[in-house]
Tab-separated table of C-alpha atoms and ligand atoms in Angstrom:
chain	number	residue	atom	x	y	z
I	156	MET	CA	-25.278	15.209	-13.143
I	157	ASN	CA	-22.240	17.581	-12.747
I	158	GLU	CA	-20.443	16.595	-10.191
I	159	LYS	CA	-20.474	18.338	-6.953
I	160	LYS	CA	-17.837	20.256	-5.342
I	161	ILE	CA	-16.649	20.118	-1.995
I	162	LEU	CA	-15.687	22.511	0.443
I	163	ILE	CA	-14.159	21.626	3.910
I	164	SER	CA	-13.738	24.417	5.957
I	165	ASN	CA	-12.602	24.842	9.420
I	166	GLY	CA	-9.778	22.023	9.692
I	167	SER	CA	-6.240	22.105	11.231
I	168	VAL	CA	-5.092	21.495	7.710
I	169	ILE	CA	-1.503	19.710	7.615
I	170	CYS	CA	-0.972	19.904	4.094
I	171	GLY	CA	2.251	17.165	3.898
I	172	ASN	CA	5.116	19.692	2.292
I	173	GLY	CA	6.174	21.650	5.177
I	174	LYS	CA	2.788	24.300	5.415
I	175	VAL	CA	-0.082	23.537	8.050
I	176	PHE	CA	-3.330	26.204	7.930
I	177	PRO	CA	-3.973	25.882	11.592
I	178	LYS	CA	-7.839	27.179	10.547
I	179	GLY	CA	-7.737	26.165	6.916
I	180	TRP	CA	-9.984	25.475	4.111
I	181	ILE	CA	-9.794	23.287	1.400
I	182	LEU	CA	-12.039	23.104	-1.720
I	183	ILE	CA	-12.505	20.386	-4.382
I	184	ASP	CA	-12.983	20.431	-7.570
I	185	GLY	CA	-13.301	17.529	-10.971
I	186	GLY	CA	-11.316	15.062	-8.377
I	187	LYS	CA	-8.538	18.007	-8.036
I	188	ILE	CA	-7.321	20.479	-4.518
I	189	SER	CA	-9.111	23.471	-6.592
I	190	ARG	CA	-8.257	26.033	-4.055
I	191	MET	CA	-7.078	26.314	-0.314
I	192	GLY	CA	-6.593	28.579	2.491
I	193	SER	CA	-6.515	30.371	5.454
I	194	SER	CA	-9.353	32.438	7.518
I	195	LYS	CA	-13.110	32.847	5.704
I	196	PRO	CA	-13.728	29.656	3.585
I	197	PRO	CA	-15.125	31.356	-0.039
I	198	SER	CA	-18.614	31.185	-0.448
I	199	CYS	CA	-20.368	28.120	-2.350
I	200	GLY	CA	-23.255	27.711	-4.073
I	201	GLU	CA	-25.600	24.784	-4.133
I	202	ASN	CA	-23.593	22.651	-5.757
I	203	THR	CA	-21.140	22.391	-3.416
I	204	ILE	CA	-21.144	20.291	-0.422
I	205	VAL	CA	-20.026	21.771	2.467
I	206	LEU	CA	-17.946	19.712	4.906
I	207	ASP	CA	-17.160	21.231	8.727
I	208	ALA	CA	-14.127	19.416	10.293
I	209	GLN	CA	-14.844	21.555	13.445
I	210	GLY	CA	-11.063	22.187	14.346
I	211	HIS	CA	-10.217	18.713	13.493
I	212	TYR	CA	-6.619	17.229	11.441
I	213	VAL	CA	-7.206	17.628	7.875
I	214	MET	CA	-4.414	15.555	5.865
I	215	PRO	CA	-3.598	14.292	2.912
I	216	GLY	CA	-4.571	10.380	2.875
I	217	PHE	CA	-2.101	7.778	3.579
I	218	ILE	CA	-0.501	5.367	0.895
I	219	ASN	CA	0.273	1.948	2.173
I	220	ALA	CA	3.190	0.910	-0.427
I	221	HIS	CA	3.097	-2.828	0.101
I	222	THR	CA	0.426	-4.937	1.276
I	223	HIS	CA	-1.671	-8.396	0.414
I	224	LEU	CA	-5.490	-7.906	0.259
I	225	TYR	CA	-5.873	-11.592	-0.374
I	226	SER	CA	-4.909	-11.822	3.322
I	227	GLN	CA	-8.313	-10.636	4.645
I	228	LEU	CA	-10.010	-14.108	4.974
I	229	ALA	CA	-7.223	-15.155	7.395
I	230	ARG	CA	-8.174	-13.236	10.342
I	231	GLY	CA	-8.282	-15.632	13.463
I	232	ILE	CA	-7.426	-18.845	10.986
I	233	PRO	CA	-5.959	-22.166	13.963
I	234	ALA	CA	-3.222	-22.343	11.757
I	235	GLY	CA	-1.141	-23.847	14.179
I	236	ARG	CA	2.257	-23.626	15.573
I	237	MET	CA	4.795	-22.118	13.160
I	238	LYS	CA	8.178	-21.283	13.671
I	239	SER	CA	10.152	-20.502	10.694
I	240	PHE	CA	9.390	-17.861	8.207
I	241	GLY	CA	9.534	-21.065	5.962
I	242	GLN	CA	7.434	-22.878	7.842
I	243	VAL	CA	4.755	-19.416	8.160
I	244	LEU	CA	4.690	-19.612	4.019
I	245	LYS	CA	4.126	-23.004	3.590
I	246	GLY	CA	2.006	-23.293	6.244
I	247	LEU	CA	-0.749	-20.728	6.063
I	248	TRP	CA	0.533	-18.116	3.138
I	249	TRP	CA	0.960	-20.425	0.248
I	250	LYS	CA	-1.941	-23.334	1.311
I	251	LEU	CA	-4.217	-20.374	1.415
I	252	ASP	CA	-3.410	-18.951	-1.785
I	253	ARG	CA	-3.934	-22.443	-3.182
I	254	ALA	CA	-7.331	-22.514	-1.887
I	255	LEU	CA	-8.473	-19.324	-2.780
I	256	THR	CA	-11.121	-18.875	-5.308
I	257	LEU	CA	-12.152	-16.287	-7.354
I	258	GLU	CA	-15.293	-15.013	-4.703
I	259	ASP	CA	-12.745	-14.941	-2.212
I	260	VAL	CA	-10.808	-13.029	-3.868
I	261	TYR	CA	-13.299	-10.914	-4.536
I	262	VAL	CA	-14.487	-10.218	-1.122
I	263	SER	CA	-11.117	-10.443	0.768
I	264	ALA	CA	-10.367	-7.462	-1.513
I	265	THR	CA	-13.147	-5.602	-0.531
I	266	LEU	CA	-13.090	-6.549	3.018
I	267	GLY	CA	-9.263	-4.611	2.672
I	268	ALA	CA	-10.134	-2.080	0.562
I	269	VAL	CA	-13.200	-1.124	3.755
I	270	GLU	CA	-10.304	-0.978	5.934
I	271	ALA	CA	-7.882	1.032	4.022
I	272	ILE	CA	-10.906	3.636	3.572
I	273	LYS	CA	-11.823	3.439	7.676
I	274	SER	CA	-7.605	3.872	8.314
I	275	GLY	CA	-7.195	7.069	6.275
I	276	VAL	CA	-5.827	5.028	3.446
I	277	THR	CA	-6.329	6.472	-0.096
I	278	THR	CA	-3.881	4.365	-2.522
I	279	VAL	CA	-2.883	0.600	-1.934
I	280	VAL	CA	0.251	-0.701	-3.408
I	281	ASP	CA	-1.545	-4.888	-3.773
I	282	HIS	CA	0.835	-7.991	-4.234
I	283	HIS	CA	-1.928	-10.556	-4.987
I	284	ALA	CA	-1.571	-14.118	-5.092
I	285	SER	CA	-4.245	-17.156	-5.422
I	286	TYR	CA	-2.888	-19.837	-6.952
I	287	GLY	CA	-6.088	-21.806	-6.797
I	288	ALA	CA	-7.807	-18.942	-8.675
I	289	ILE	CA	-5.278	-17.021	-11.097
I	290	THR	CA	-7.089	-16.329	-14.405
I	291	GLY	CA	-9.441	-13.728	-13.758
I	292	SER	CA	-7.904	-13.008	-9.938
I	293	LEU	CA	-6.874	-9.138	-10.613
I	294	GLY	CA	-10.167	-8.286	-12.434
I	295	ALA	CA	-11.412	-9.591	-9.213
I	296	VAL	CA	-9.158	-7.449	-7.357
I	297	SER	CA	-9.453	-4.162	-9.609
I	298	GLU	CA	-13.579	-4.479	-9.417
I	299	ALA	CA	-13.383	-4.321	-5.905
I	300	VAL	CA	-11.063	-1.526	-5.094
I	301	SER	CA	-12.800	0.143	-7.880
I	302	ASN	CA	-16.608	-0.648	-6.455
I	303	LEU	CA	-14.958	1.308	-3.277
I	304	GLY	CA	-13.311	4.015	-5.176
I	305	VAL	CA	-9.552	3.054	-3.995
I	306	ARG	CA	-6.574	4.349	-5.528
I	307	ALA	CA	-4.636	1.144	-6.150
I	308	SER	CA	-1.599	-0.491	-8.100
I	309	ILE	CA	-2.084	-3.895	-8.456
I	310	CYS	CA	0.070	-7.014	-9.404
I	311	PHE	CA	-0.007	-10.855	-9.117
I	312	GLU	CA	2.846	-12.443	-7.780
I	313	ILE	CA	4.138	-14.569	-9.852
I	314	SER	CA	6.370	-17.726	-8.937
I	315	ASP	CA	7.895	-21.123	-9.654
I	316	ARG	CA	6.475	-22.809	-6.433
I	317	CYS	CA	3.368	-24.069	-8.172
I	318	GLY	CA	4.755	-25.507	-11.110
I	319	LYS	CA	5.186	-24.031	-14.776
I	320	GLY	CA	1.702	-24.744	-15.519
I	321	ALA	CA	0.568	-21.903	-12.669
I	322	ARG	CA	3.099	-19.798	-13.606
I	323	ASP	CA	2.530	-19.252	-17.333
I	324	GLU	CA	-0.727	-18.914	-16.050
I	325	ALA	CA	0.181	-15.956	-13.391
I	326	VAL	CA	2.565	-14.630	-16.382
I	327	ALA	CA	-0.563	-13.969	-18.769
I	328	GLU	CA	-2.976	-13.123	-15.608
I	329	THR	CA	-0.766	-9.857	-15.297
I	330	GLY	CA	-0.325	-9.170	-19.185
I	331	LEU	CA	-3.828	-9.810	-19.770
I	332	TYR	CA	-4.621	-7.373	-16.829
I	333	LEU	CA	-1.613	-4.774	-17.573
I	334	GLU	CA	-3.022	-4.508	-21.298
I	335	SER	CA	-7.090	-3.951	-19.666
I	336	LEU	CA	-5.494	-0.929	-18.117
I	337	LYS	CA	-4.104	0.913	-21.147
I	338	ASN	CA	-7.382	1.356	-22.400
I	339	HIS	CA	-9.067	2.485	-19.186
I	340	GLN	CA	-6.222	4.907	-18.627
I	341	ALA	CA	-6.516	6.083	-22.117
I	342	SER	CA	-9.947	6.987	-22.245
I	343	ASP	CA	-10.010	8.313	-18.607
I	344	PRO	CA	-7.335	10.242	-16.757
I	345	ARG	CA	-9.070	10.356	-13.346
I	346	PHE	CA	-8.822	6.196	-13.807
I	347	LEU	CA	-7.934	5.077	-10.308
I	348	LEU	CA	-5.984	1.995	-10.988
I	349	ARG	CA	-2.479	0.793	-11.880
I	350	GLY	CA	-0.013	-2.112	-12.222
I	351	MET	CA	2.977	-3.716	-11.683
I	352	VAL	CA	5.046	-7.034	-13.364
I	353	GLY	CA	4.687	-9.044	-9.245
I	354	LEU	CA	6.875	-11.045	-8.354
I	355	HIS	CA	7.381	-13.494	-5.188
I	356	ALA	CA	10.825	-13.404	-4.331
I	357	SER	CA	14.269	-14.444	-5.547
I	358	MET	CA	14.134	-17.813	-4.216
I	359	THR	CA	10.892	-18.847	-5.466
I	360	LEU	CA	12.071	-17.608	-8.725
I	361	SER	CA	14.076	-19.159	-11.996
I	362	ASP	CA	15.958	-17.270	-14.595
I	363	GLU	CA	13.582	-18.059	-17.112
I	364	THR	CA	10.974	-16.531	-14.979
I	365	LEU	CA	12.494	-13.623	-14.400
I	366	GLU	CA	13.728	-13.249	-17.865
I	367	GLN	CA	9.267	-13.346	-18.777
I	368	ALA	CA	8.849	-10.497	-15.978
I	369	LEU	CA	11.422	-8.204	-17.469
I	370	GLU	CA	9.818	-8.557	-21.092
I	371	LEU	CA	6.380	-7.517	-19.658
I	372	MET	CA	7.662	-5.061	-18.013
I	373	GLU	CA	9.110	-3.896	-21.016
I	374	ILE	CA	6.172	-3.937	-23.052
I	375	PHE	CA	4.246	-1.992	-20.578
I	376	GLY	CA	6.335	0.175	-18.604
I	377	VAL	CA	5.855	-1.039	-15.353
I	378	GLY	CA	8.020	-1.444	-13.084
I	379	ALA	CA	8.384	-4.601	-10.475
I	380	HIS	CA	6.906	-5.139	-7.438
I	381	VAL	CA	9.341	-8.273	-5.348
I	382	HIS	CA	9.581	-9.165	-1.819
I	383	VAL	CA	13.591	-8.788	-1.551
I	384	ALA	CA	15.611	-10.949	0.971
I	385	GLU	CA	12.700	-10.686	3.623
I	386	GLY	CA	14.403	-13.860	5.365
I	387	ILE	CA	17.242	-15.700	5.141
I	388	GLU	CA	15.733	-17.984	3.760
I	389	ASP	CA	15.629	-15.972	0.607
I	390	VAL	CA	19.405	-15.114	0.663
I	391	ASN	CA	20.682	-18.730	1.130
I	392	ALA	CA	18.151	-20.613	-1.897
I	393	THR	CA	19.624	-17.273	-3.696
I	394	ARG	CA	22.948	-17.485	-2.992
I	395	LYS	CA	22.409	-21.458	-4.057
I	396	ILE	CA	20.757	-20.819	-7.695
I	397	CYS	CA	23.144	-18.112	-8.706
I	398	GLY	CA	25.659	-17.279	-5.732
I	399	LEU	CA	24.470	-13.893	-5.188
I	400	SER	CA	22.527	-12.326	-3.004
I	401	PRO	CA	18.702	-11.565	-3.660
I	402	ALA	CA	19.306	-7.918	-4.461
I	403	ALA	CA	22.274	-8.416	-6.608
I	404	ARG	CA	20.264	-11.415	-8.748
I	405	LEU	CA	17.411	-9.185	-9.390
I	406	VAL	CA	19.790	-6.072	-10.047
I	407	ARG	CA	21.960	-7.621	-12.804
I	408	LYS	CA	18.420	-9.527	-14.364
I	409	GLY	CA	17.583	-5.787	-14.815
I	410	ILE	CA	13.920	-6.528	-12.510
I	411	LEU	CA	14.939	-3.691	-10.039
I	412	ASN	CA	14.344	-0.641	-11.673
I	413	PRO	CA	13.590	3.308	-10.842
I	414	ASN	CA	10.100	2.026	-11.579
I	415	SER	CA	10.319	-1.291	-9.342
I	416	LEU	CA	9.786	-1.549	-5.567
I	417	ALA	CA	11.754	-4.021	-3.409
I	418	ILE	CA	10.226	-4.957	-0.967
I	419	HIS	CA	11.518	-5.668	2.795
I	420	CYS	CA	15.001	-5.842	2.252
I	421	VAL	CA	15.543	-7.479	5.737
I	422	HIS	CA	18.855	-8.946	5.088
I	423	VAL	CA	20.590	-6.657	2.507
I	424	ASP	CA	24.330	-5.654	3.380
I	425	GLU	CA	26.039	-2.555	2.574
I	426	GLU	CA	27.382	-3.817	-0.733
I	427	ASP	CA	23.550	-4.838	-1.731
I	428	ILE	CA	22.018	-1.203	-0.365
I	429	LYS	CA	25.228	0.223	-2.646
I	430	LEU	CA	23.606	-2.300	-5.560
I	431	ILE	CA	19.695	-0.939	-4.695
I	432	LYS	CA	20.494	2.541	-4.489
I	433	LYS	CA	22.653	2.204	-8.336
I	434	ALA	CA	19.284	0.714	-9.247
I	435	GLY	CA	17.268	3.642	-8.763
I	436	CYS	CA	14.289	1.594	-7.430
I	437	TYR	CA	12.592	2.171	-4.340
I	438	ALA	CA	12.254	0.263	-0.796
I	439	VAL	CA	9.645	-0.774	0.956
I	440	HIS	CA	10.097	-1.084	5.287
I	441	ASN	CA	7.071	-3.379	6.509
I	442	PRO	CA	8.413	-2.731	10.371
I	443	SER	CA	5.450	-5.050	11.860
I	444	SER	CA	5.043	-7.339	9.395
I	445	ASN	CA	8.887	-8.326	9.932
I	446	LEU	CA	8.573	-8.633	13.803
I	447	ASN	CA	5.514	-10.586	13.485
I	448	ASN	CA	7.042	-13.309	11.525
I	449	ALA	CA	10.986	-13.211	13.527
I	450	VAL	CA	12.792	-12.297	9.757
I	451	GLY	CA	14.518	-9.723	11.717
I	452	VAL	CA	14.529	-6.203	11.550
I	453	ALA	CA	15.214	-4.314	8.087
I	454	PRO	CA	18.485	-2.058	8.175
I	455	PHE	CA	16.003	0.824	7.397
I	456	LEU	CA	17.973	4.087	8.905
I	457	ALA	CA	20.920	2.234	6.287
I	458	LEU	CA	18.905	2.220	4.040
I	459	CYS	CA	18.533	5.851	4.184
I	460	ARG	CA	21.580	6.515	4.764
I	461	GLY	CA	23.044	5.419	1.337
I	462	GLY	CA	20.340	7.151	-0.569
I	463	VAL	CA	17.650	4.060	-1.275
I	464	PRO	CA	13.752	5.972	-0.807
I	465	VAL	CA	12.090	3.877	0.972
I	466	ALA	CA	8.321	3.955	1.891
I	467	ILE	CA	6.377	2.492	4.400
I	468	GLY	CA	3.761	-0.748	3.827
I	469	THR	CA	2.195	-3.194	6.057
I	470	ASP	CA	2.746	-6.695	4.120
I	471	GLY	CA	-0.776	-7.139	4.595
I	472	MET	CA	-0.786	-7.003	8.653
I	473	SER	CA	-3.696	-4.690	7.752
I	474	SER	CA	-4.345	-2.226	5.241
I	475	GLY	CA	-4.267	0.901	7.555
I	476	VAL	CA	-0.350	1.903	8.116
I	477	ALA	CA	-0.525	4.076	10.685
I	478	CYS	CA	0.855	1.217	13.251
I	479	ASP	CA	3.725	0.688	10.938
I	480	ILE	CA	4.686	4.431	10.460
I	481	LYS	CA	4.717	4.695	14.363
I	482	LEU	CA	6.607	1.315	14.756
I	483	ALA	CA	9.065	2.482	12.020
I	484	SER	CA	9.447	5.747	13.930
I	485	VAL	CA	10.661	4.099	17.056
I	486	LEU	CA	11.755	0.602	16.543
I	487	HIS	CA	15.142	1.905	15.001
I	488	LYS	CA	16.038	4.428	17.892
I	489	PRO	CA	17.573	1.636	20.254
I	490	GLY	CA	20.242	0.599	17.807
I	491	ALA	CA	20.994	3.432	16.728
I	492	LEU	CA	21.624	5.070	20.910
I	493	ASP	CA	19.647	7.820	19.588
I	494	ALA	CA	16.193	9.413	20.191
I	495	GLN	CA	15.897	10.743	17.804
I	496	ALA	CA	16.623	8.284	15.375
I	497	ALA	CA	14.462	7.907	12.518
I	498	TRP	CA	12.440	11.147	13.084
I	499	ASN	CA	13.083	12.532	9.882
I	500	GLU	CA	13.168	9.313	7.989
I	501	VAL	CA	10.166	8.319	8.943
I	502	GLU	CA	8.418	11.943	7.895
I	503	GLY	CA	10.236	11.517	4.384
I	504	ALA	CA	8.882	8.056	3.900
I	505	VAL	CA	5.427	9.330	4.270
I	506	ARG	CA	5.612	12.699	3.393
I	507	PHE	CA	8.324	12.638	0.574
I	508	VAL	CA	8.980	9.053	-0.885
I	509	ALA	CA	5.735	7.001	-0.856
I	510	PRO	CA	3.926	10.197	-2.248
I	511	HIS	CA	6.632	10.226	-4.846
I	512	MET	CA	5.958	6.871	-5.730
I	513	VAL	CA	2.724	6.914	-6.359
I	514	SER	CA	2.554	10.092	-8.368
I	515	GLY	CA	4.864	8.731	-10.252
I	516	MET	CA	2.059	5.753	-11.005
I	517	PHE	CA	-0.601	8.071	-11.802
I	518	GLY	CA	1.089	11.412	-12.972
I	519	CYS	CA	-0.260	13.626	-11.026
I	520	SER	CA	0.340	15.162	-7.635
I	521	VAL	CA	-0.800	12.978	-4.914
I	522	GLY	CA	-0.100	12.577	-1.007
I	523	VAL	CA	0.164	16.313	-0.660
I	524	LEU	CA	-2.087	19.151	0.035
I	525	GLU	CA	-1.649	21.511	-2.416
I	526	LYS	CA	-3.464	23.516	-5.132
I	527	GLY	CA	-3.909	20.668	-8.319
I	528	ALA	CA	-2.909	18.040	-6.390
I	529	ALA	CA	-5.446	15.145	-6.462
I	530	ALA	CA	-8.143	15.212	-3.853
I	531	ASP	CA	-6.979	12.537	-1.339
I	532	VAL	CA	-8.087	13.734	1.874
I	533	ILE	CA	-8.599	12.508	5.519
I	534	ILE	CA	-10.351	14.250	8.492
I	535	VAL	CA	-8.827	12.346	11.830
I	536	ASP	CA	-11.145	12.773	14.712
I	537	ASP	CA	-8.524	14.544	16.828
I	538	ALA	CA	-7.668	18.280	17.193
I	539	PRO	CA	-4.700	20.005	17.759
I	540	PRO	CA	-4.839	20.508	21.896
I	541	THR	CA	-1.623	22.151	21.943
I	542	LEU	CA	0.199	24.938	18.911
I	543	LEU	CA	0.240	23.850	15.216
I	544	ASP	CA	2.745	25.288	12.951
I	545	GLY	CA	4.948	24.381	9.795
I	546	LYS	CA	7.678	23.192	12.128
I	547	ASN	CA	5.764	20.792	14.525
I	548	SER	CA	3.274	19.058	12.262
I	549	TRP	CA	4.846	15.919	11.732
I	550	GLY	CA	4.787	16.109	15.882
I	551	HIS	CA	1.143	16.529	15.895
I	552	THR	CA	1.352	13.628	13.266
I	553	ILE	CA	3.019	11.010	15.387
I	554	PHE	CA	1.389	11.372	18.495
I	555	GLY	CA	-1.760	12.450	17.749
I	556	VAL	CA	-3.308	11.963	14.290
I	557	LEU	CA	-1.978	8.370	14.078
I	558	ASN	CA	-3.518	7.406	17.454
I	559	ALA	CA	-6.451	8.560	16.334
I	560	ARG	CA	-9.653	7.193	14.198
I	561	VAL	CA	-10.659	8.580	10.973
I	562	ARG	CA	-13.851	10.371	10.260
I	563	THR	CA	-13.909	10.858	6.515
I	564	THR	CA	-11.601	9.941	4.146
I	565	ILE	CA	-12.344	11.254	0.289
I	566	ILE	CA	-10.512	9.800	-2.864
I	567	ASP	CA	-10.163	11.318	-6.431
I	568	GLY	CA	-12.493	14.192	-4.776
I	569	LYS	CA	-15.442	11.608	-3.996
I	570	ILE	CA	-16.582	10.826	0.055
I	571	ARG	CA	-16.008	7.347	0.648
I	572	MET	CA	-16.270	7.426	4.569
I	573	HIS	CA	-18.219	10.596	6.139
I	574	ASP	CA	-18.719	10.769	9.747
I	575	PHE	CA	-17.347	6.948	10.159
I	576	GLN	CA	-20.005	5.933	7.867
I	577	MET	CA	-18.927	4.175	4.933
I	578	ALA	CA	-20.720	5.443	1.233
I	579	ASP	CA	-21.041	2.895	-0.910
I	580	ILE	CA	-21.274	-0.151	0.841
I	581	ASP	CA	-23.490	-2.463	3.285
I	582	GLU	CA	-21.014	-3.735	5.233
I	583	ILE	CA	-23.391	-6.390	7.342
I	584	SER	CA	-23.786	-7.711	4.261
I	585	LEU	CA	-19.968	-7.834	3.381
I	586	SER	CA	-19.074	-9.163	6.635
I	587	ASN	CA	-21.831	-12.118	7.007
I	588	ALA	CA	-20.391	-13.050	3.584
I	589	ALA	CA	-16.972	-12.776	4.318
I	590	ARG	CA	-17.709	-15.531	7.139
I	591	LYS	CA	-19.937	-18.289	5.010
I	592	LEU	CA	-17.090	-18.065	2.528
I	593	SER	CA	-13.642	-17.943	5.023
I	594	LYS	CA	-15.711	-20.953	6.790
I	595	ARG	CA	-15.277	-22.700	3.212
I	596	LEU	CA	-11.852	-21.591	3.175
I	597	TRP	CA	-10.538	-23.029	6.171
I	598	LYS	CA	-11.981	-26.471	5.955
I	599	ARG	CA	-10.074	-26.681	2.300
I	600	ILE	CA	-6.217	-25.706	4.719
I	601	ILE	CA	-6.905	-27.005	7.611
K	240	ZN	ZN1	4.227	-8.501	0.979
């Protein structure tokens, strides 16, 4: 059976490229936006699903540029009192990832993908770790996100923290996953998964491991996805290893290149920023996580001023990225003593940097509503109460869209949620399975 077309009519369409259609329509065909416009929508035949947006905002789906889907089963875990970032890593996350089974990984990724769809996130850039179940884990994450039709880049967080054997297994898992992607991508232009070479952070990576990672990057033509100077611990440990900052070490080793993602960049100085800019990689700002772990505030404005393209992620705090976008938009104002600070930069992060990053991964236009772009579209449960035009659509996004629930999520031209109802999953069964698994998982950790 032919895939049905979708016509979204009567929308307050914010295209994400400066254009708006206050009474707009979008026609989706074969996973792409085939036509769009304002006023009267085209008449369509039987093979078209018509969605009346009822005047609500219609937007490109959000991109979460860094998350950890494996964190989902930790919600509410009584992990005890932890003060430093090192304690948070050792007392919670590294314990958790060493205790995960493949079933936990699958269910956790499924929960995260559901949360993404409900939050209007249509692309997740995931950084996976499960040192209790390495081999097959990227397959489990892939299966979970594919079942729900979420666009995703996936990688395994290679590290030396669990010994050489585990490191070798993580390298092998990365290679197997990237090899499997080649076949899928070649046979299906609409394949929604991509991969990177994941690395934990300079402080848990030996030179030998960095060389192995670089080899994988070269073989498969992908970038690295790596935490950089998230906490001062990474800076201190890296200086001990080689006398350099984490950014300088990773640039010198060739790990940070134009396809790579430098996550966090909290403890970077002006020299690091110059090096990151020269390497041509992206940075990803995760303000909620940085505040939650008390690691500091990333110099987001200095990175932007230094010409580094910065996107926004959540670092596993949630799959939805709205809170982090909103937080990024206000966090840097007091330090700058400027109520307008970060306005343009956060808009750029959401509307330009993240779409550019993901479009490069997928080889098509993602994160914008325009003819020929990927049909990743959301309908938000809010309508503009004031004039909406090309000049104020970011204001409508910050003060309206980000506060509202998402009604409908379409990814690659397929309806994944409509009127708050998930299309492809029994959520009650999922919750029941997750509660059982998390109970067992917590017993293994605490
Ligand atoms: Zn992270």
